[in-house]
PDB file of C-alpha atoms in Angstrom:
ATOM      1  CA  ILE A   1      -8.661  10.532   1.543  1.00 92.00           C
ATOM      2  CA  ASP A   2     -10.466  13.854   2.687  1.00 89.00           C
ATOM      3  CA  LYS A   3      -8.518  17.206   2.671  1.00 91.00           C
ATOM      4  CA  THR A   4      -7.696  17.570   6.313  1.00 91.00           C
ATOM      5  CA  VAL A   5      -5.931  13.919   6.433  1.00 94.00           C
ATOM      6  CA  GLY A   6      -2.849  12.899   3.929  1.00 95.00           C
ATOM      7  CA  ASN A   7       0.451  12.312   5.934  1.00 95.00           C
ATOM      8  CA  ASP A   8       1.720   9.000   6.333  1.00 96.00           C
ATOM      9  CA  THR A   9      -0.435   7.133   4.437  1.00 97.00           C
ATOM     10  CA  TYR A  10      -0.104   3.825   3.471  1.00 97.00           C
ATOM     11  CA  PHE A  11      -2.040   1.032   1.633  1.00 97.00           C
ATOM     12  CA  ILE A  12      -1.937  -2.133   2.704  1.00 96.00           C
ATOM     13  CA  VAL A  13      -2.788  -5.401   1.076  1.00 94.00           C
ATOM     14  CA  THR A  14      -3.516  -8.620   2.664  1.00 92.00           C
ATOM     15  CA  TRP A  15      -4.507 -11.784   1.495  1.00 91.00           C
ATOM     16  CA  SER A  16      -5.134 -15.098   3.376  1.00 87.00           C
ATOM     17  CA  ASP A  17      -4.211 -18.470   1.704  1.00 81.00           C
ATOM     18  CA  SER A  18      -1.608 -18.190  -1.219  1.00 70.00           C
ATOM     19  CA  THR A  19       2.170 -17.388  -1.035  1.00 74.00           C
ATOM     20  CA  TYR A  20       1.528 -15.843  -4.628  1.00 78.00           C
ATOM     21  CA  PRO A  21       0.154 -11.905  -4.038  1.00 85.00           C
ATOM     22  CA  PRO A  22      -2.405 -10.881  -6.039  1.00 90.00           C
ATOM     23  CA  GLU A  23      -2.098  -8.544  -8.659  1.00 93.00           C
ATOM     24  CA  ILE A  24      -2.956  -4.835  -7.076  1.00 95.00           C
ATOM     25  CA  PHE A  25      -3.695  -1.551  -9.181  1.00 96.00           C
ATOM     26  CA  LEU A  26      -4.065   1.851  -7.397  1.00 97.00           C
ATOM     27  CA  THR A  27      -5.015   5.450  -8.739  1.00 97.00           C
ATOM     28  CA  ASP A  28      -4.775   8.644  -7.153  1.00 97.00           C
ATOM     29  CA  PRO A  29      -7.385  11.442  -7.613  1.00 97.00           C
ATOM     30  CA  LYS A  30      -4.853  12.993 -10.379  1.00 97.00           C
ATOM     31  CA  GLY A  31      -4.609   9.747 -12.090  1.00 97.00           C
ATOM     32  CA  LYS A  32      -1.214   8.398 -11.046  1.00 97.00           C
ATOM     33  CA  ASN A  33      -1.066   4.512 -11.689  1.00 97.00           C
ATOM     34  CA  TYR A  34       0.332   2.160  -8.919  1.00 97.00           C
ATOM     35  CA  ASP A  35       0.890  -1.324  -8.746  1.00 94.00           C
ATOM     36  CA  GLN A  36       2.537  -4.325  -7.044  1.00 90.00           C
ATOM     37  CA  THR A  37       5.744  -3.267  -7.927  1.00 94.00           C
ATOM     38  CA  ASP A  38       5.481   0.158  -6.135  1.00 96.00           C
ATOM     39  CA  PHE A  39       4.510  -2.131  -2.684  1.00 96.00           C
ATOM     40  CA  VAL A  40       6.925  -3.456  -0.203  1.00 94.00           C
ATOM     41  CA  PHE A  41       6.557  -7.264   0.223  1.00 89.00           C
ATOM     42  CA  ASP A  42       6.807  -8.017   3.991  1.00 80.00           C
ATOM     43  CA  THR A  43       9.271 -10.625   4.681  1.00 79.00           C
ATOM     44  CA  THR A  44       8.091 -11.599   7.380  1.00 83.00           C
ATOM     45  CA  ASN A  45       4.454 -11.947   6.762  1.00 79.00           C
ATOM     46  CA  LEU A  46       3.965 -13.686   3.402  1.00 81.00           C
ATOM     47  CA  HIS A  47       0.360 -12.482   3.066  1.00 90.00           C
ATOM     48  CA  MET A  48       1.126  -8.748   3.373  1.00 93.00           C
ATOM     49  CA  ALA A  49       2.336  -5.818   0.821  1.00 94.00           C
ATOM     50  CA  ARG A  50       2.488  -1.749   2.000  1.00 95.00           C
ATOM     51  CA  LEU A  51       2.588   1.067  -0.371  1.00 97.00           C
ATOM     52  CA  LYS A  52       3.539   4.644   1.392  1.00 97.00           C
ATOM     53  CA  ILE A  53       3.185   7.554  -0.368  1.00 97.00           C
ATOM     54  CA  SER A  54       5.127  10.084  -0.312  1.00 95.00           C
ATOM     55  CA  GLY A  55       4.937  13.594   0.700  1.00 94.00           C
ATOM     56  CA  THR A  56       1.126  13.759   1.807  1.00 95.00           C
ATOM     57  CA  ALA A  57      -1.413  11.975  -0.551  1.00 97.00           C
ATOM     58  CA  GLU A  58      -3.599  13.622  -3.112  1.00 96.00           C
ATOM     59  CA  ALA A  59      -7.343  14.514  -1.292  1.00 95.00           C
ATOM     60  CA  GLY A  60      -9.876  12.862  -3.112  1.00 95.00           C
ATOM     61  CA  ASP A  61     -11.748   9.134  -4.526  1.00 94.00           C
ATOM     62  CA  TRP A  62      -8.206   6.923  -5.060  1.00 97.00           C
ATOM     63  CA  ILE A  63      -9.564   3.509  -6.949  1.00 95.00           C
ATOM     64  CA  TYR A  64      -8.288   0.589  -5.930  1.00 94.00           C
ATOM     65  CA  LYS A  65      -8.424  -2.931  -7.838  1.00 93.00           C
ATOM     66  CA  ILE A  66      -7.232  -6.128  -6.555  1.00 92.00           C
ATOM     67  CA  HIS A  67      -7.158  -9.383  -8.506  1.00 91.00           C
ATOM     68  CA  ASN A  68      -6.668 -12.982  -7.032  1.00 88.00           C
ATOM     69  CA  THR A  69      -3.977 -14.930  -8.953  1.00 85.00           C
ATOM     70  CA  HIS A  70      -4.894 -17.714  -6.404  1.00 80.00           C
ATOM     71  CA  THR A  71      -4.970 -20.991  -8.602  1.00 78.00           C
ATOM     72  CA  GLY A  72      -6.430 -22.714  -5.764  1.00 77.00           C
ATOM     73  CA  GLY A  73      -8.887 -21.042  -5.487  1.00 74.00           C
ATOM     74  CA  ALA A  74     -11.243 -18.216  -3.328  1.00 78.00           C
ATOM     75  CA  GLN A  75      -9.296 -16.386  -0.696  1.00 82.00           C
ATOM     76  CA  VAL A  76      -9.931 -13.682   1.277  1.00 85.00           C
ATOM     77  CA  LEU A  77      -8.508 -10.307   0.234  1.00 88.00           C
ATOM     78  CA  SER A  78      -8.432  -6.887   1.955  1.00 91.00           C
ATOM     79  CA  MET A  79      -7.329  -3.464   1.390  1.00 91.00           C
ATOM     80  CA  THR A  80      -6.374  -0.956   4.521  1.00 94.00           C
ATOM     81  CA  VAL A  81      -5.655   2.763   4.366  1.00 95.00           C
ATOM     82  CA  THR A  82      -3.831   4.504   7.084  1.00 95.00           C
ATOM     83  CA  THR A  83      -3.007   8.016   7.321  1.00 94.00           C
ATOM     84  CA  ARG A  84      -2.632  10.992   9.527  1.00 93.00           C
ATOM     85  CA  ALA A  85      -3.582  14.415   9.636  1.00 93.00           C
ATOM     86  CA  ALA A  86      -2.667  16.566   7.225  1.00 92.00           C
ATOM     87  CA  SER A  87      -1.899  19.785   9.361  1.00 91.00           C
ATOM     88  CA  LEU A  88      -1.148  20.290  12.887  1.00 89.00           C
ATOM     89  CA  THR A  89      -3.810  22.512  13.235  1.00 92.00           C
ATOM     90  CA  VAL A  90      -6.552  21.450  11.738  1.00 90.00           C
ATOM     91  CA  PRO A  91      -7.573  18.082  12.916  1.00 91.00           C
ATOM     92  CA  PRO A  92      -8.651  15.387  10.839  1.00 91.00           C
ATOM     93  CA  VAL A  93     -12.647  13.842  10.373  1.00 91.00           C
ATOM     94  CA  THR A  94     -12.691  10.146  11.817  1.00 91.00           C
ATOM     95  CA  VAL A  95     -15.422   7.952  11.893  1.00 93.00           C
ATOM     96  CA  LYS A  96     -15.728   5.327  14.394  1.00 94.00           C
ATOM     97  CA  SER A  97     -18.196   2.549  13.097  1.00 94.00           C
ATOM     98  CA  TYR A  98     -20.487   0.244  15.375  1.00 94.00           C
ATOM     99  CA  LEU A  99     -23.110  -2.031  16.070  1.00 94.00           C
ATOM    100  CA  ASN A 100     -25.670  -2.380  19.022  1.00 94.00           C
ATOM    101  CA  LYS A 101     -24.382  -6.003  19.487  1.00 90.00           C
ATOM    102  CA  ASP A 102     -21.603  -8.300  18.747  1.00 85.00           C
ATOM    103  CA  THR A 103     -23.933 -11.518  17.095  1.00 86.00           C
ATOM    104  CA  ASN A 104     -27.528 -11.304  16.107  1.00 86.00           C
ATOM    105  CA  ASN A 105     -30.004 -14.023  15.106  1.00 84.00           C
ATOM    106  CA  TYR A 106     -32.037 -13.733  11.174  1.00 81.00           C
ATOM    107  CA  PRO A 107     -34.676 -12.034  11.347  1.00 84.00           C
ATOM    108  CA  ASN A 108     -34.067  -9.416  14.144  1.00 89.00           C
ATOM    109  CA  PRO A 109     -32.458  -6.146  12.901  1.00 92.00           C
ATOM    110  CA  MET A 110     -28.961  -4.712  13.872  1.00 94.00           C
ATOM    111  CA  ILE A 111     -28.296  -1.088  14.154  1.00 96.00           C
ATOM    112  CA  ILE A 112     -25.538   0.220  13.081  1.00 96.00           C
ATOM    113  CA  TYR A 113     -23.297   3.597  13.692  1.00 97.00           C
ATOM    114  CA  ALA A 114     -20.441   5.764  12.636  1.00 96.00           C
ATOM    115  CA  GLU A 115     -19.863   8.473  14.793  1.00 97.00           C
ATOM    116  CA  VAL A 116     -18.498  11.226  12.535  1.00 96.00           C
ATOM    117  CA  SER A 117     -16.240  13.963  14.347  1.00 96.00           C
ATOM    118  CA  GLN A 118     -13.107  16.487  13.647  1.00 94.00           C
ATOM    119  CA  GLY A 119     -11.659  16.888  16.430  1.00 91.00           C
ATOM    120  CA  PHE A 120     -13.614  16.540  19.793  1.00 93.00           C
ATOM    121  CA  LEU A 121     -16.841  18.100  17.504  1.00 95.00           C
ATOM    122  CA  PRO A 122     -19.725  16.485  16.173  1.00 97.00           C
ATOM    123  CA  VAL A 123     -19.455  16.719  12.008  1.00 96.00           C
ATOM    124  CA  ILE A 124     -23.342  17.655  11.153  1.00 97.00           C
ATOM    125  CA  GLY A 125     -24.695  17.234   7.620  1.00 96.00           C
ATOM    126  CA  ALA A 126     -22.374  14.530   6.690  1.00 96.00           C
ATOM    127  CA  ASN A 127     -23.797  12.132   4.111  1.00 96.00           C
ATOM    128  CA  VAL A 128     -22.724   8.921   5.478  1.00 97.00           C
ATOM    129  CA  THR A 129     -23.145   5.757   3.650  1.00 96.00           C
ATOM    130  CA  ALA A 130     -22.615   1.847   5.414  1.00 95.00           C
ATOM    131  CA  ASN A 131     -21.940  -0.828   2.827  1.00 92.00           C
ATOM    132  CA  VAL A 132     -23.161  -4.592   4.202  1.00 91.00           C
ATOM    133  CA  GLU A 133     -21.600  -7.617   2.785  1.00 86.00           C
ATOM    134  CA  PRO A 134     -23.470 -10.621   3.148  1.00 84.00           C
ATOM    135  CA  ALA A 135     -21.207 -13.745   3.281  1.00 77.00           C
ATOM    136  CA  SER A 136     -23.328 -14.693  -0.294  1.00 79.00           C
ATOM    137  CA  GLY A 137     -24.694 -12.400  -2.962  1.00 79.00           C
ATOM    138  CA  ALA A 138     -24.815  -8.570  -3.269  1.00 85.00           C
ATOM    139  CA  ALA A 139     -23.548  -5.912  -0.953  1.00 87.00           C
ATOM    140  CA  VAL A 140     -26.167  -3.467   0.475  1.00 92.00           C
ATOM    141  CA  LYS A 141     -25.606   0.417   0.853  1.00 94.00           C
ATOM    142  CA  LEU A 142     -27.231   1.741   3.970  1.00 95.00           C
ATOM    143  CA  GLU A 143     -27.916   5.568   4.174  1.00 97.00           C
ATOM    144  CA  LEU A 144     -27.006   6.731   7.451  1.00 97.00           C
ATOM    145  CA  PHE A 145     -29.046   9.472   9.736  1.00 98.00           C
ATOM    146  CA  ASP A 146     -28.630  11.778  12.169  1.00 98.00           C
ATOM    147  CA  THR A 147     -32.214  12.862  12.412  1.00 97.00           C
ATOM    148  CA  GLY A 148     -33.236  11.870  16.196  1.00 96.00           C
ATOM    149  CA  SER A 149     -35.602   9.384  14.560  1.00 96.00           C
ATOM    150  CA  GLY A 150     -35.795   5.813  13.847  1.00 94.00           C
ATOM    151  CA  ALA A 151     -32.181   4.291  15.408  1.00 96.00           C
ATOM    152  CA  ASP A 152     -30.942   7.839  15.983  1.00 96.00           C
ATOM    153  CA  ILE A 153     -31.247   8.797  19.493  1.00 94.00           C
ATOM    154  CA  ILE A 154     -30.351  12.751  19.008  1.00 96.00           C
ATOM    155  CA  LYS A 155     -30.464  14.576  16.470  1.00 97.00           C
ATOM    156  CA  HIS A 156     -27.259  16.403  15.463  1.00 97.00           C
ATOM    157  CA  ASP A 157     -24.601  14.777  18.201  1.00 97.00           C
ATOM    158  CA  GLY A 158     -22.503  13.424  15.167  1.00 97.00           C
ATOM    159  CA  ILE A 159     -23.784   9.857  15.406  1.00 98.00           C
ATOM    160  CA  TYR A 160     -25.453   8.662  11.972  1.00 98.00           C
ATOM    161  CA  SER A 161     -27.447   5.498  12.468  1.00 97.00           C
ATOM    162  CA  ARG A 162     -29.820   3.360  11.120  1.00 97.00           C
ATOM    163  CA  TYR A 163     -31.276  -0.621  11.532  1.00 96.00           C
ATOM    164  CA  PHE A 164     -29.767  -2.776   9.092  1.00 95.00           C
ATOM    165  CA  THR A 165     -32.890  -5.413   8.396  1.00 92.00           C
ATOM    166  CA  SER A 166     -31.646  -6.632   5.061  1.00 90.00           C
ATOM    167  CA  PHE A 167     -30.368 -10.286   6.073  1.00 86.00           C
ATOM    168  CA  ASN A 168     -30.889 -12.867   3.601  1.00 81.00           C
ATOM    169  CA  GLY A 169     -30.406 -15.592   6.477  1.00 79.00           C
ATOM    170  CA  ASP A 170     -28.126 -16.416   9.159  1.00 81.00           C
ATOM    171  CA  GLY A 171     -24.324 -16.107   8.446  1.00 80.00           C
ATOM    172  CA  ARG A 172     -21.393 -13.308   8.470  1.00 79.00           C
ATOM    173  CA  TYR A 173     -21.796 -10.051   7.398  1.00 83.00           C
ATOM    174  CA  ASN A 174     -19.322  -7.227   6.701  1.00 83.00           C
TER     175      ASN A 174
END
């Protein structure tokens, strides 16, 4: 969590198949631990739990672990974090990610974009990494650049990009 955000912070865990929730472990940057007993389980959506952080969430790296308890096999587990600006006078740093097209055929490359801004201004000199997860196999870490070369069109416009070519075949990539 960046120092420009932290108010109204929610950690939302969802799961796809089981009515039994996964085990959830979360640690803030100062070492405070949370588990599934701290989460509120939604009675209207049996596949979701959320944790609201009181006050302003600690800036820094939060660590989470989600353990599947579904005995019927694999299921999709996800963690979503939402938060608002920590100050009314300092706009938060935001990232919008997108691809150059919705679908692709192996082995054609795709372009991954991340637009990094604070308010209406581009953030220059950020370290931006995309994590691409294939349907099977290890995730690929891809550093994105705002240099005006390669897949990046304009230098220092706050849009970081790079060609992704590490496909291992057709299928879904996240």
